[in-house]
PDB file of C-alpha atoms in Angstrom:
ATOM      1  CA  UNK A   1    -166.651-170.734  12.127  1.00  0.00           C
ATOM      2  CA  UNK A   2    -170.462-171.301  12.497  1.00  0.00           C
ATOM      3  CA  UNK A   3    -172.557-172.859  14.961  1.00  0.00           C
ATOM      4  CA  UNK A   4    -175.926-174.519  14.392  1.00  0.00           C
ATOM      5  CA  UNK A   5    -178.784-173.344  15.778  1.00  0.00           C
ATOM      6  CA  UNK A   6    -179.966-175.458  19.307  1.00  0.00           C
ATOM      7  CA  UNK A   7    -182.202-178.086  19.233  1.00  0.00           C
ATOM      8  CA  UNK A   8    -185.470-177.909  21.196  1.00  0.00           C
ATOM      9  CA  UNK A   9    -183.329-179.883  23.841  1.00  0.00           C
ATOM     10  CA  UNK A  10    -180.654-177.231  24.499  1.00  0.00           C
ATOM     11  CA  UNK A  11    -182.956-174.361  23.897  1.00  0.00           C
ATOM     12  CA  UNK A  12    -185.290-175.947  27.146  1.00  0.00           C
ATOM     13  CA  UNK A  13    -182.020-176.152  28.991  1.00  0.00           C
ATOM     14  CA  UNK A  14    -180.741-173.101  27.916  1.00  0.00           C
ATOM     15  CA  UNK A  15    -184.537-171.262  29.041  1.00  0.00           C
ATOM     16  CA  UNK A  16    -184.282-173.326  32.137  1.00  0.00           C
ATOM     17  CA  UNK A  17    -180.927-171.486  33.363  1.00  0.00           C
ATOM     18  CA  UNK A  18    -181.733-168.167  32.402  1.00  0.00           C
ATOM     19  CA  UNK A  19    -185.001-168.537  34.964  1.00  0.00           C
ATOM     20  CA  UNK A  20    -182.699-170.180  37.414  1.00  0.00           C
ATOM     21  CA  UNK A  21    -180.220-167.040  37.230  1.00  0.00           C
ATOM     22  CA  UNK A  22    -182.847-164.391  37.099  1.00  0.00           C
ATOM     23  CA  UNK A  23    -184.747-165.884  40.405  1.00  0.00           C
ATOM     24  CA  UNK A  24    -181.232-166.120  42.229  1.00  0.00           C
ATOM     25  CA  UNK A  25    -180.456-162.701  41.128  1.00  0.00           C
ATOM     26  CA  UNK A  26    -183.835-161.521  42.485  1.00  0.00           C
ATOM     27  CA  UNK A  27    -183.925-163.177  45.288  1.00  0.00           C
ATOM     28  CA  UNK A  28    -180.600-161.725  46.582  1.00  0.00           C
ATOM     29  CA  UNK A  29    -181.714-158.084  45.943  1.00  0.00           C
ATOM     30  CA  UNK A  30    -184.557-158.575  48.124  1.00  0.00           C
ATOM     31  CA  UNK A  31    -183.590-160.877  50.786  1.00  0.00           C
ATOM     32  CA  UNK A  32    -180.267-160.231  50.630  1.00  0.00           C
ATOM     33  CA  UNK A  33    -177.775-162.805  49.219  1.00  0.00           C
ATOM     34  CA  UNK A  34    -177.389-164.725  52.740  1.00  0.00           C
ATOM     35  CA  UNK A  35    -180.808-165.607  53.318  1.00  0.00           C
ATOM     36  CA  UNK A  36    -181.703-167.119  49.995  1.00  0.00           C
ATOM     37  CA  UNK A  37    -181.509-171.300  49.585  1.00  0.00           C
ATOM     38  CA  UNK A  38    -180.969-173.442  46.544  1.00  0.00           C
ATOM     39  CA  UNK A  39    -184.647-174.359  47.551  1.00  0.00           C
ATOM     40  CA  UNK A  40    -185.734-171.008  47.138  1.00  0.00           C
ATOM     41  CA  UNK A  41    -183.935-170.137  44.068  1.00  0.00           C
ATOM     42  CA  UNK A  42    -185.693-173.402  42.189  1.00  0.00           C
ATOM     43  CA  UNK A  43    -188.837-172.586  43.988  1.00  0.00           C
ATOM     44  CA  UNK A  44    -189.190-169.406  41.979  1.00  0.00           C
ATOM     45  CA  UNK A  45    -187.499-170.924  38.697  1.00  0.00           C
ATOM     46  CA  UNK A  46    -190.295-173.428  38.738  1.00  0.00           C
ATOM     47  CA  UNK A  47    -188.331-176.657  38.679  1.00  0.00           C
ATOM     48  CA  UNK A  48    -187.231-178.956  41.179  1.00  0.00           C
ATOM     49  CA  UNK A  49    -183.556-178.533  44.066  1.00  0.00           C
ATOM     50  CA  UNK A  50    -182.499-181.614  42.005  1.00  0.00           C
ATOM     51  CA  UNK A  51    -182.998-179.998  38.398  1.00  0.00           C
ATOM     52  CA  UNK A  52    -181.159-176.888  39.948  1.00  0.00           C
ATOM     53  CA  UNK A  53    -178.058-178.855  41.420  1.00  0.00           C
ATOM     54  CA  UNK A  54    -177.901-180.337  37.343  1.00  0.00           C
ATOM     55  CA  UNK A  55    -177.076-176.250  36.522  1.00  0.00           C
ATOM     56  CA  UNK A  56    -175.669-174.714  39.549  1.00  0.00           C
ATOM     57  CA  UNK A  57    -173.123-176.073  42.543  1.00  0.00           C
ATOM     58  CA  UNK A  58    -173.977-173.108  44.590  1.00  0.00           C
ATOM     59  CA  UNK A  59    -176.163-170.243  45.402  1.00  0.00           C
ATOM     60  CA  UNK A  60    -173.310-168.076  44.574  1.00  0.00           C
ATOM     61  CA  UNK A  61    -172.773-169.713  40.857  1.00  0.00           C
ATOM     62  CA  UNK A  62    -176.625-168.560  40.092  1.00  0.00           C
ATOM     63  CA  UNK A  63    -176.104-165.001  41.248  1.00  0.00           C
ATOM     64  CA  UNK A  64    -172.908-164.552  39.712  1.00  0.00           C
ATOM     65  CA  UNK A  65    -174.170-166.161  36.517  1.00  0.00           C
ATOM     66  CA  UNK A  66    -176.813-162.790  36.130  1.00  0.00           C
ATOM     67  CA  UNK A  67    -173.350-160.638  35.293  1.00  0.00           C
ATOM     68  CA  UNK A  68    -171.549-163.852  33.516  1.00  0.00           C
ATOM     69  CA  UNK A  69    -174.052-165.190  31.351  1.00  0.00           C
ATOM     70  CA  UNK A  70    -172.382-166.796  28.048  1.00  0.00           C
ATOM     71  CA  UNK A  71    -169.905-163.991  28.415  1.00  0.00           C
ATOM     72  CA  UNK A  72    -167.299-166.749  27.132  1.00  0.00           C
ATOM     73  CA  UNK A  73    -168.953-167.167  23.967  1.00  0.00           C
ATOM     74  CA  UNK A  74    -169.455-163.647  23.269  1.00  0.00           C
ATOM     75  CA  UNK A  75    -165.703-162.662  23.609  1.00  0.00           C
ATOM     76  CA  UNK A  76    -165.130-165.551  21.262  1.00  0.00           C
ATOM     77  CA  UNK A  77    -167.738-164.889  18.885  1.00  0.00           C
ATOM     78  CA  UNK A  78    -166.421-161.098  19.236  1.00  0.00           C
ATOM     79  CA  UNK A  79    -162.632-162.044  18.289  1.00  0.00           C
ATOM     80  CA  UNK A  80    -164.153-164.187  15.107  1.00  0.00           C
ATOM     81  CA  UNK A  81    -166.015-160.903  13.448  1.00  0.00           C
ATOM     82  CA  UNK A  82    -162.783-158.815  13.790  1.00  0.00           C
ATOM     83  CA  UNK A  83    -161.639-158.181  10.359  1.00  0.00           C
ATOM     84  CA  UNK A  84    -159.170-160.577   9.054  1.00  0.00           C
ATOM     85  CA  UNK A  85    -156.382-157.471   9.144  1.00  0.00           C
ATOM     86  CA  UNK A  86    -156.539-156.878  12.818  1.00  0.00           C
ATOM     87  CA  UNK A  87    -153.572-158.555  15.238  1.00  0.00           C
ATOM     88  CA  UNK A  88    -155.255-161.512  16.762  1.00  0.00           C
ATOM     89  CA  UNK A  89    -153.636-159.889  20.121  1.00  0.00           C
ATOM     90  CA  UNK A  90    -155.801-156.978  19.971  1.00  0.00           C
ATOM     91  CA  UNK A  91    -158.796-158.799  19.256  1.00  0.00           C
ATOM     92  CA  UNK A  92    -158.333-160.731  21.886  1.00  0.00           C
ATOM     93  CA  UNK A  93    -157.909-157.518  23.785  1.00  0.00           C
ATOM     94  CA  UNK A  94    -161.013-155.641  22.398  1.00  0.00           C
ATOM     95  CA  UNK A  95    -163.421-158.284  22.859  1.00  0.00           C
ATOM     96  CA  UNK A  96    -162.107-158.839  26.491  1.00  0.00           C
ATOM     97  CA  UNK A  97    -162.390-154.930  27.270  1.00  0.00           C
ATOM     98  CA  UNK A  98    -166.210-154.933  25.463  1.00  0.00           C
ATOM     99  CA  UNK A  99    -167.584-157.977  26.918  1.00  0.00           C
ATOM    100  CA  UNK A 100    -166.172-157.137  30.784  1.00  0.00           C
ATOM    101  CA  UNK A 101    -167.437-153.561  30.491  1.00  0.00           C
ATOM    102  CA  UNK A 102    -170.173-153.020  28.638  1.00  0.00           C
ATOM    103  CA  UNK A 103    -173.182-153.743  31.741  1.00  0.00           C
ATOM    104  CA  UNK A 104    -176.852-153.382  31.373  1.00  0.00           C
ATOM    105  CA  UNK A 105    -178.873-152.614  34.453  1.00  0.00           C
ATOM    106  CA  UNK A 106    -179.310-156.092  35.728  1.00  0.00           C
ATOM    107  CA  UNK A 107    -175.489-156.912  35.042  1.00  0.00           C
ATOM    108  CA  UNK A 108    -174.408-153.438  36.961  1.00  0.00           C
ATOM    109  CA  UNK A 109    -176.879-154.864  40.099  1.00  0.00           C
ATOM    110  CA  UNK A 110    -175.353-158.692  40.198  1.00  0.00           C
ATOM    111  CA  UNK A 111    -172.091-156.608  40.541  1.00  0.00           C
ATOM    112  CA  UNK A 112    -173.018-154.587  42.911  1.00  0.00           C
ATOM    113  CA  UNK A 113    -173.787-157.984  45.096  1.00  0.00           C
ATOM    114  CA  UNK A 114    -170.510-159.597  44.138  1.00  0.00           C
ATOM    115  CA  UNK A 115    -168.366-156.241  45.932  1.00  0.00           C
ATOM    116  CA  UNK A 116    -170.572-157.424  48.931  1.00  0.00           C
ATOM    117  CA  UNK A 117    -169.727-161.007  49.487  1.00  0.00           C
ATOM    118  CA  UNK A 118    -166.617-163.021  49.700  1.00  0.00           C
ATOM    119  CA  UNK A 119    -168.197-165.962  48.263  1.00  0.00           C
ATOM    120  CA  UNK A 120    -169.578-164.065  45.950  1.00  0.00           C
ATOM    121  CA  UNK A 121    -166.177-162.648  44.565  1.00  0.00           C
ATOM    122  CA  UNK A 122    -164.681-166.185  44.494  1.00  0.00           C
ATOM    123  CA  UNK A 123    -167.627-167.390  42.093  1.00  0.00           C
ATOM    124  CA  UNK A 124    -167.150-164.423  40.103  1.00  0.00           C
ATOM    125  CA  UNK A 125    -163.463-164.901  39.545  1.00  0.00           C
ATOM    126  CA  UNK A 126    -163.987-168.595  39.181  1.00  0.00           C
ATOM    127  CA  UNK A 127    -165.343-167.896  35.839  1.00  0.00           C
ATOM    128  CA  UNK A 128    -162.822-166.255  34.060  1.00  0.00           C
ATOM    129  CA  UNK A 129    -161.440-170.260  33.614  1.00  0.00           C
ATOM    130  CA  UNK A 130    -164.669-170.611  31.088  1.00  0.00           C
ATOM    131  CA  UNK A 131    -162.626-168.405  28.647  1.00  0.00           C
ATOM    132  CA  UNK A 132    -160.481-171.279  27.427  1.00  0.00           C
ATOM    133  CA  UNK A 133    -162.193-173.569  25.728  1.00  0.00           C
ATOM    134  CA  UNK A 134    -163.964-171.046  23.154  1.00  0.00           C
ATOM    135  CA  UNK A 135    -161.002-169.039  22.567  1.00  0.00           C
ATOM    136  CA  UNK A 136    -159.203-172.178  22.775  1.00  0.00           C
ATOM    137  CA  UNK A 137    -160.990-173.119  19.035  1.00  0.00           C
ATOM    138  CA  UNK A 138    -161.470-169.249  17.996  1.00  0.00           C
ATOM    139  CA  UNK A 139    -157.823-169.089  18.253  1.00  0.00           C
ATOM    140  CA  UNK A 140    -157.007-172.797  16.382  1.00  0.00           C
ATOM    141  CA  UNK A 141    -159.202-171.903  13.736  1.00  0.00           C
ATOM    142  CA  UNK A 142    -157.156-168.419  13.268  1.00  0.00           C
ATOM    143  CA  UNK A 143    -153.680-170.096  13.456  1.00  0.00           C
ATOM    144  CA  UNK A 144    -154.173-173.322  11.720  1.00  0.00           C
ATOM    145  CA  UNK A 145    -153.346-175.149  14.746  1.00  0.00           C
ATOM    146  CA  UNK A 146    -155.001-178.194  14.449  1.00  0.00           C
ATOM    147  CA  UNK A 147    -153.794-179.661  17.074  1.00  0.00           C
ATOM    148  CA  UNK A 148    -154.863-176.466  19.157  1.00  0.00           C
ATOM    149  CA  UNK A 149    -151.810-176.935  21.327  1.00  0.00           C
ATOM    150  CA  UNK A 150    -150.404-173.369  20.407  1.00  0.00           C
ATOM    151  CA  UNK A 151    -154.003-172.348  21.032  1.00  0.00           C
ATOM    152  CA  UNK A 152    -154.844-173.898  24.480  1.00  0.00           C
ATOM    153  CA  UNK A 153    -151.829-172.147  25.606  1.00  0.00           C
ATOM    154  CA  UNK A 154    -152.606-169.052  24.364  1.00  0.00           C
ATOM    155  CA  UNK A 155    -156.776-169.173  25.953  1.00  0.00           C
ATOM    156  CA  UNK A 156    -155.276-170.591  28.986  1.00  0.00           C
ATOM    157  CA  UNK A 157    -153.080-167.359  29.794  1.00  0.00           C
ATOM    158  CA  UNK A 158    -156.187-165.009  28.362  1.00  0.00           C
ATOM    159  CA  UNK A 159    -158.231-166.883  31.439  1.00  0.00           C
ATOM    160  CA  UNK A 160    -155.339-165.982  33.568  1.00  0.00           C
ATOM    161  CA  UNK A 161    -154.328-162.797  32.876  1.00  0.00           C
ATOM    162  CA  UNK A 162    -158.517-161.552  32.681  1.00  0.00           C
ATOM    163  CA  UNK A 163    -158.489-163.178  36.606  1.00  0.00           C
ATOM    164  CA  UNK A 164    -155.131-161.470  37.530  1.00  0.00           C
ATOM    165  CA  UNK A 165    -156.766-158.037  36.108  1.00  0.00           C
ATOM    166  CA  UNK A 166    -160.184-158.784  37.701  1.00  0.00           C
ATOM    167  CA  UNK A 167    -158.242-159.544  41.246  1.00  0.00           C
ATOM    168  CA  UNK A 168    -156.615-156.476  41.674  1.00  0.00           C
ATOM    169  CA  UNK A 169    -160.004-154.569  40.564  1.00  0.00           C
ATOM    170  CA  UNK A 170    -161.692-156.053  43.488  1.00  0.00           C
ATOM    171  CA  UNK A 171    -159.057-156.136  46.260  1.00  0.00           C
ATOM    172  CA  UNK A 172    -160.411-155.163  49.412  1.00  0.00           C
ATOM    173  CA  UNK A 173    -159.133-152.318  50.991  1.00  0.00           C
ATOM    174  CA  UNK A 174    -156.992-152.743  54.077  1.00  0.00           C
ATOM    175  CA  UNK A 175    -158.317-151.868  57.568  1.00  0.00           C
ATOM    176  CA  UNK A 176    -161.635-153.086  57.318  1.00  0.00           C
ATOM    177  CA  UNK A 177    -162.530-154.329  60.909  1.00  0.00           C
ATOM    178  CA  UNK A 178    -165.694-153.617  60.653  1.00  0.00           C
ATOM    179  CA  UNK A 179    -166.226-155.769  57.735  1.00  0.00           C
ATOM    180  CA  UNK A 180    -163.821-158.334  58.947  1.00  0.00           C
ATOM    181  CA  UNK A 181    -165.781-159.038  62.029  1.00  0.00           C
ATOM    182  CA  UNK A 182    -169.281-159.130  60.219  1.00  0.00           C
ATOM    183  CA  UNK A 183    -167.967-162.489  58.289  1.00  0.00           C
ATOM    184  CA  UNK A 184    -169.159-161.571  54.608  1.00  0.00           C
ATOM    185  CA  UNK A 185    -165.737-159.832  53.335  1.00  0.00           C
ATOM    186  CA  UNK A 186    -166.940-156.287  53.670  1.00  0.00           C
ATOM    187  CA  UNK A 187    -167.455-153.791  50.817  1.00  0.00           C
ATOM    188  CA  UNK A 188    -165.081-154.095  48.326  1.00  0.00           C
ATOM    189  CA  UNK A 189    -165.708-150.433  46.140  1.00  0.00           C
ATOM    190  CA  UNK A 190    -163.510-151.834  42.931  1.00  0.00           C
ATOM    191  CA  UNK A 191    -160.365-149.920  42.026  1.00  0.00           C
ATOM    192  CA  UNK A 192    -159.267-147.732  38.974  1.00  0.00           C
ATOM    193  CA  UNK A 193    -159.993-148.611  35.553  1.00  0.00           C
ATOM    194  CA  UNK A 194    -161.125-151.579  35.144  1.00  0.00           C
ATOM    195  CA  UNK A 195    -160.481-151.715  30.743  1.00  0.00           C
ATOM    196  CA  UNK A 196    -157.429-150.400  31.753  1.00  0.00           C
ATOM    197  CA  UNK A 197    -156.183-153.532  34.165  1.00  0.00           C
ATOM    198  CA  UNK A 198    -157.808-155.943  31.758  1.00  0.00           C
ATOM    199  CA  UNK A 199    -155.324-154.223  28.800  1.00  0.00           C
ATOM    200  CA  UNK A 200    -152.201-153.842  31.032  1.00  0.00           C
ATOM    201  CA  UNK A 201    -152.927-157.865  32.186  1.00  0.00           C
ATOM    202  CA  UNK A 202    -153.058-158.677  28.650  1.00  0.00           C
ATOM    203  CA  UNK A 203    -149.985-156.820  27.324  1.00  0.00           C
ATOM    204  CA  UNK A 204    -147.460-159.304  28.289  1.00  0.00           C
ATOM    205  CA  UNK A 205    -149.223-162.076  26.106  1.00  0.00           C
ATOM    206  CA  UNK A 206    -149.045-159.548  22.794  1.00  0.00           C
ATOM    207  CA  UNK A 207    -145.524-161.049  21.950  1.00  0.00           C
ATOM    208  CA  UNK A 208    -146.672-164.485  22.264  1.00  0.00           C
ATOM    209  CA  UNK A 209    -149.644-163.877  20.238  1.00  0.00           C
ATOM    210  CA  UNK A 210    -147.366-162.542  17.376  1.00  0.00           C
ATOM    211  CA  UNK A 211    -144.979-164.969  17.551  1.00  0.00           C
ATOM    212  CA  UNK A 212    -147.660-167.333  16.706  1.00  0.00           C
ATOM    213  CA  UNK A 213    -148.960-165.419  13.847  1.00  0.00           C
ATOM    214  CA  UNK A 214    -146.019-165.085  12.021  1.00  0.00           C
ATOM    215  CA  UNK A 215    -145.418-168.950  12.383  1.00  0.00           C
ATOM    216  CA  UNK A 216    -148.511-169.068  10.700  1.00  0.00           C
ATOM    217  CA  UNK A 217    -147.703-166.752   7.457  1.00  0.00           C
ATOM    218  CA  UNK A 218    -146.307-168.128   4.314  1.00  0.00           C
TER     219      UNK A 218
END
Protein backbone atom coordinates (compact mmCIF):
# COMPACT_ATOMS: atom_id res chain seq x y z
CA UNK A 1 0.00 0.00 0.00
CA UNK A 2 1.49 3.49 -0.76
CA UNK A 3 0.65 6.85 0.17
CA UNK A 4 1.31 10.02 -1.81
CA UNK A 5 3.37 12.47 -0.69
CA UNK A 6 1.29 15.76 1.10
CA UNK A 7 0.43 18.59 -0.67
CA UNK A 8 1.74 22.02 0.40
CA UNK A 9 -1.75 22.16 2.21
CA UNK A 10 -1.28 19.20 4.58
CA UNK A 11 2.40 19.69 4.91
CA UNK A 12 1.44 23.59 6.46
CA UNK A 13 -1.02 21.77 8.65
CA UNK A 14 1.02 19.07 9.42
CA UNK A 15 4.18 21.91 10.43
CA UNK A 16 1.49 23.82 12.18
CA UNK A 17 0.78 20.86 14.81
CA UNK A 18 4.12 19.80 15.36
CA UNK A 19 4.83 23.69 16.69
CA UNK A 20 1.57 23.49 18.52
CA UNK A 21 2.77 20.15 20.36
CA UNK A 22 6.32 21.18 20.92
CA UNK A 23 5.18 24.71 22.65
CA UNK A 24 2.57 22.70 24.86
CA UNK A 25 5.18 20.25 25.67
CA UNK A 26 7.52 23.11 26.67
CA UNK A 27 5.43 25.02 28.28
CA UNK A 28 4.41 22.27 30.78
CA UNK A 29 8.08 21.47 31.69
CA UNK A 30 8.57 24.90 32.72
CA UNK A 31 5.44 26.14 34.14
CA UNK A 32 4.22 23.11 35.02
CA UNK A 33 1.26 21.50 33.14
CA UNK A 34 -1.50 23.43 35.35
CA UNK A 35 -0.54 26.81 34.70
CA UNK A 36 -0.27 26.75 30.95
CA UNK A 37 -3.55 28.07 28.69
CA UNK A 38 -4.64 27.21 25.20
CA UNK A 39 -3.69 31.00 24.85
CA UNK A 40 -0.33 30.38 25.82
CA UNK A 41 0.30 27.28 23.98
CA UNK A 42 -0.78 29.22 20.47
CA UNK A 43 1.02 32.22 21.72
CA UNK A 44 4.31 30.40 21.40
CA UNK A 45 3.18 28.24 18.24
CA UNK A 46 2.68 31.54 16.51
CA UNK A 47 -0.90 31.19 15.37
CA UNK A 48 -4.05 32.26 16.68
CA UNK A 49 -6.54 30.30 20.14
CA UNK A 50 -8.93 29.80 17.16
CA UNK A 51 -6.32 28.05 14.72
CA UNK A 52 -5.31 25.96 17.89
CA UNK A 53 -8.96 24.83 18.90
CA UNK A 54 -9.01 23.58 14.75
CA UNK A 55 -5.98 20.94 16.12
CA UNK A 56 -6.42 20.45 19.74
CA UNK A 57 -9.74 20.17 22.22
CA UNK A 58 -7.55 20.55 25.18
CA UNK A 59 -4.35 21.54 26.74
CA UNK A 60 -3.92 18.00 27.66
CA UNK A 61 -4.41 16.65 23.82
CA UNK A 62 -1.20 19.02 22.87
CA UNK A 63 0.99 17.66 25.64
CA UNK A 64 0.08 14.23 25.21
CA UNK A 65 0.43 14.56 21.45
CA UNK A 66 4.63 15.22 22.13
CA UNK A 67 4.72 11.18 23.15
CA UNK A 68 1.74 10.24 20.51
CA UNK A 69 2.67 11.91 17.50
CA UNK A 70 1.48 9.80 14.27
CA UNK A 71 2.26 6.82 16.43
CA UNK A 72 -0.94 5.25 14.60
CA UNK A 73 0.55 5.43 11.33
CA UNK A 74 3.81 4.15 12.27
CA UNK A 75 2.48 0.84 13.82
CA UNK A 76 0.58 0.54 10.58
CA UNK A 77 3.20 1.40 8.29
CA UNK A 78 5.39 -1.03 10.65
CA UNK A 79 2.89 -4.14 10.20
CA UNK A 80 2.95 -3.39 6.15
CA UNK A 81 7.04 -3.87 5.86
CA UNK A 82 6.85 -7.19 7.82
CA UNK A 83 7.75 -9.82 5.41
CA UNK A 84 4.92 -11.43 3.71
CA UNK A 85 5.86 -14.90 5.83
CA UNK A 86 5.32 -13.46 9.22
CA UNK A 87 1.69 -14.20 11.16
CA UNK A 88 -0.20 -11.02 10.72
CA UNK A 89 -0.78 -11.57 14.71
CA UNK A 90 2.73 -11.03 15.48
CA UNK A 91 3.11 -8.16 13.37
CA UNK A 92 0.56 -6.66 14.82
CA UNK A 93 2.31 -7.49 18.04
CA UNK A 94 5.87 -6.28 17.06
CA UNK A 95 4.93 -3.07 15.71
CA UNK A 96 2.71 -2.40 18.85
CA UNK A 97 5.73 -3.40 21.28
CA UNK A 98 8.31 -1.04 18.91
CA UNK A 99 6.21 1.91 18.44
CA UNK A 100 4.97 2.04 22.46
CA UNK A 101 8.56 1.53 23.60
CA UNK A 102 11.01 2.77 21.68
CA UNK A 103 11.13 6.82 23.36
CA UNK A 104 13.49 9.52 22.42
CA UNK A 105 14.28 12.15 24.99
CA UNK A 106 11.38 14.43 24.37
CA UNK A 107 8.89 11.35 24.22
CA UNK A 108 10.49 9.89 27.72
CA UNK A 109 9.76 13.79 29.21
CA UNK A 110 5.88 14.10 27.84
CA UNK A 111 5.68 10.76 29.81
CA UNK A 112 7.07 11.71 32.59
CA UNK A 113 4.15 14.60 32.71
CA UNK A 114 1.40 12.16 31.84
CA UNK A 115 2.38 9.84 35.40
CA UNK A 116 1.74 13.36 36.95
CA UNK A 117 -1.71 14.33 35.94
CA UNK A 118 -5.04 12.68 35.85
CA UNK A 119 -6.09 14.54 32.90
CA UNK A 120 -3.16 13.94 31.51
CA UNK A 121 -3.46 10.02 31.71
CA UNK A 122 -7.03 10.17 30.32
CA UNK A 123 -5.70 12.05 27.07
CA UNK A 124 -3.02 9.64 26.84
CA UNK A 125 -5.21 6.59 26.93
CA UNK A 126 -7.74 8.33 24.78
CA UNK A 127 -5.47 7.76 21.95
CA UNK A 128 -5.00 4.30 21.73
CA UNK A 129 -8.78 4.58 19.78
CA UNK A 130 -6.57 6.29 16.75
CA UNK A 131 -5.20 2.72 16.12
CA UNK A 132 -8.27 1.60 14.20
CA UNK A 133 -8.66 3.20 11.30
CA UNK A 134 -4.95 2.56 9.89
CA UNK A 135 -4.78 -0.90 10.96
CA UNK A 136 -8.29 -1.04 10.06
CA UNK A 137 -6.97 -0.77 6.03
CA UNK A 138 -3.34 -2.36 6.84
CA UNK A 139 -5.25 -5.29 7.92
CA UNK A 140 -8.06 -5.27 4.76
CA UNK A 141 -5.40 -4.94 2.43
CA UNK A 142 -3.60 -8.19 4.09
CA UNK A 143 -6.85 -10.28 4.22
CA UNK A 144 -8.62 -9.33 1.12
CA UNK A 145 -11.40 -8.01 3.04
CA UNK A 146 -12.83 -5.57 1.01
CA UNK A 147 -15.42 -4.87 2.84
CA UNK A 148 -12.93 -4.40 5.88
CA UNK A 149 -15.59 -5.79 8.18
CA UNK A 150 -13.25 -8.74 9.36
CA UNK A 151 -10.70 -5.95 9.60
CA UNK A 152 -12.49 -3.20 11.65
CA UNK A 153 -13.06 -5.88 14.08
CA UNK A 154 -9.83 -7.00 14.30
CA UNK A 155 -8.15 -2.88 14.71
CA UNK A 156 -10.98 -2.27 16.97
CA UNK A 157 -9.84 -5.00 19.64
CA UNK A 158 -5.89 -4.00 18.85
CA UNK A 159 -7.19 -0.30 20.17
CA UNK A 160 -8.66 -2.12 23.04
CA UNK A 161 -6.48 -4.50 24.15
CA UNK A 162 -3.19 -1.66 23.66
CA UNK A 163 -5.65 0.61 26.28
CA UNK A 164 -6.37 -2.42 28.59
CA UNK A 165 -2.36 -3.04 28.62
CA UNK A 166 -1.59 0.71 28.91
CA UNK A 167 -4.28 0.92 32.01
CA UNK A 168 -2.86 -1.45 34.16
CA UNK A 169 0.80 0.09 33.37
CA UNK A 170 -0.33 3.29 34.82
CA UNK A 171 -2.63 2.33 37.73
CA UNK A 172 -2.07 4.38 40.60
CA UNK A 173 -0.97 2.87 43.55
CA UNK A 174 -3.37 2.58 46.46
CA UNK A 175 -3.00 4.78 49.58
CA UNK A 176 -2.11 7.87 48.09
CA UNK A 177 -3.67 10.60 50.40
CA UNK A 178 -1.34 12.79 49.83
CA UNK A 179 -1.89 12.86 46.21
CA UNK A 180 -5.57 12.42 46.57
CA UNK A 181 -5.98 15.59 48.46
CA UNK A 182 -3.64 17.73 46.12
CA UNK A 183 -6.43 17.18 43.18
CA UNK A 184 -3.98 16.24 40.19
CA UNK A 185 -4.06 12.22 40.64
CA UNK A 186 -0.71 11.94 42.33
CA UNK A 187 2.38 10.17 40.93
CA UNK A 188 1.60 7.31 39.16
CA UNK A 189 5.48 5.45 38.86
CA UNK A 190 4.14 2.86 35.92
CA UNK A 191 4.23 -0.84 36.72
CA UNK A 192 6.28 -3.89 35.35
CA UNK A 193 6.98 -4.38 31.85
CA UNK A 194 5.37 -2.45 29.87
CA UNK A 195 6.21 -4.77 26.17
CA UNK A 196 5.32 -7.36 28.31
CA UNK A 197 1.46 -6.12 29.18
CA UNK A 198 1.14 -4.85 25.64
CA UNK A 199 2.04 -8.80 24.44
CA UNK A 200 0.01 -10.57 27.20
CA UNK A 201 -3.13 -7.89 26.16
CA UNK A 202 -2.65 -8.95 22.72
CA UNK A 203 -2.44 -12.75 23.10
CA UNK A 204 -6.04 -13.42 23.32
CA UNK A 205 -6.64 -11.79 19.77
CA UNK A 206 -3.76 -14.33 18.15
CA UNK A 207 -6.59 -16.97 17.48
CA UNK A 208 -8.78 -14.53 15.90
CA UNK A 209 -6.10 -13.20 13.80
CA UNK A 210 -5.42 -16.79 12.46
CA UNK A 211 -8.68 -17.70 11.99
CA UNK A 212 -8.86 -14.93 9.59
CA UNK A 213 -5.80 -15.83 7.75
CA UNK A 214 -6.57 -19.13 6.97
CA UNK A 215 -10.06 -17.93 5.60
CA UNK A 216 -7.99 -16.07 3.44
CA UNK A 217 -5.64 -19.01 1.91
CA UNK A 218 -6.54 -20.92 -1.13
Amino acid sequence: MTTPPPGLRERKKQATREALREAALRLALERGPDQVRVEDIAEAAGVSPRTYNNYFASREQAIVSAVTADREARIAAAVTTRPAGVRLADAITQAVVEQYTNTGEREQQALLLITTRTALRDAFLDTTADIEPPLTAVIAERLGDTGAHTARVLAASVAAAVRIALEGWLRPARNTEAAEGSGTGGLVVPSGSLPDQLRAALAPLVPAFDAAERRTQP
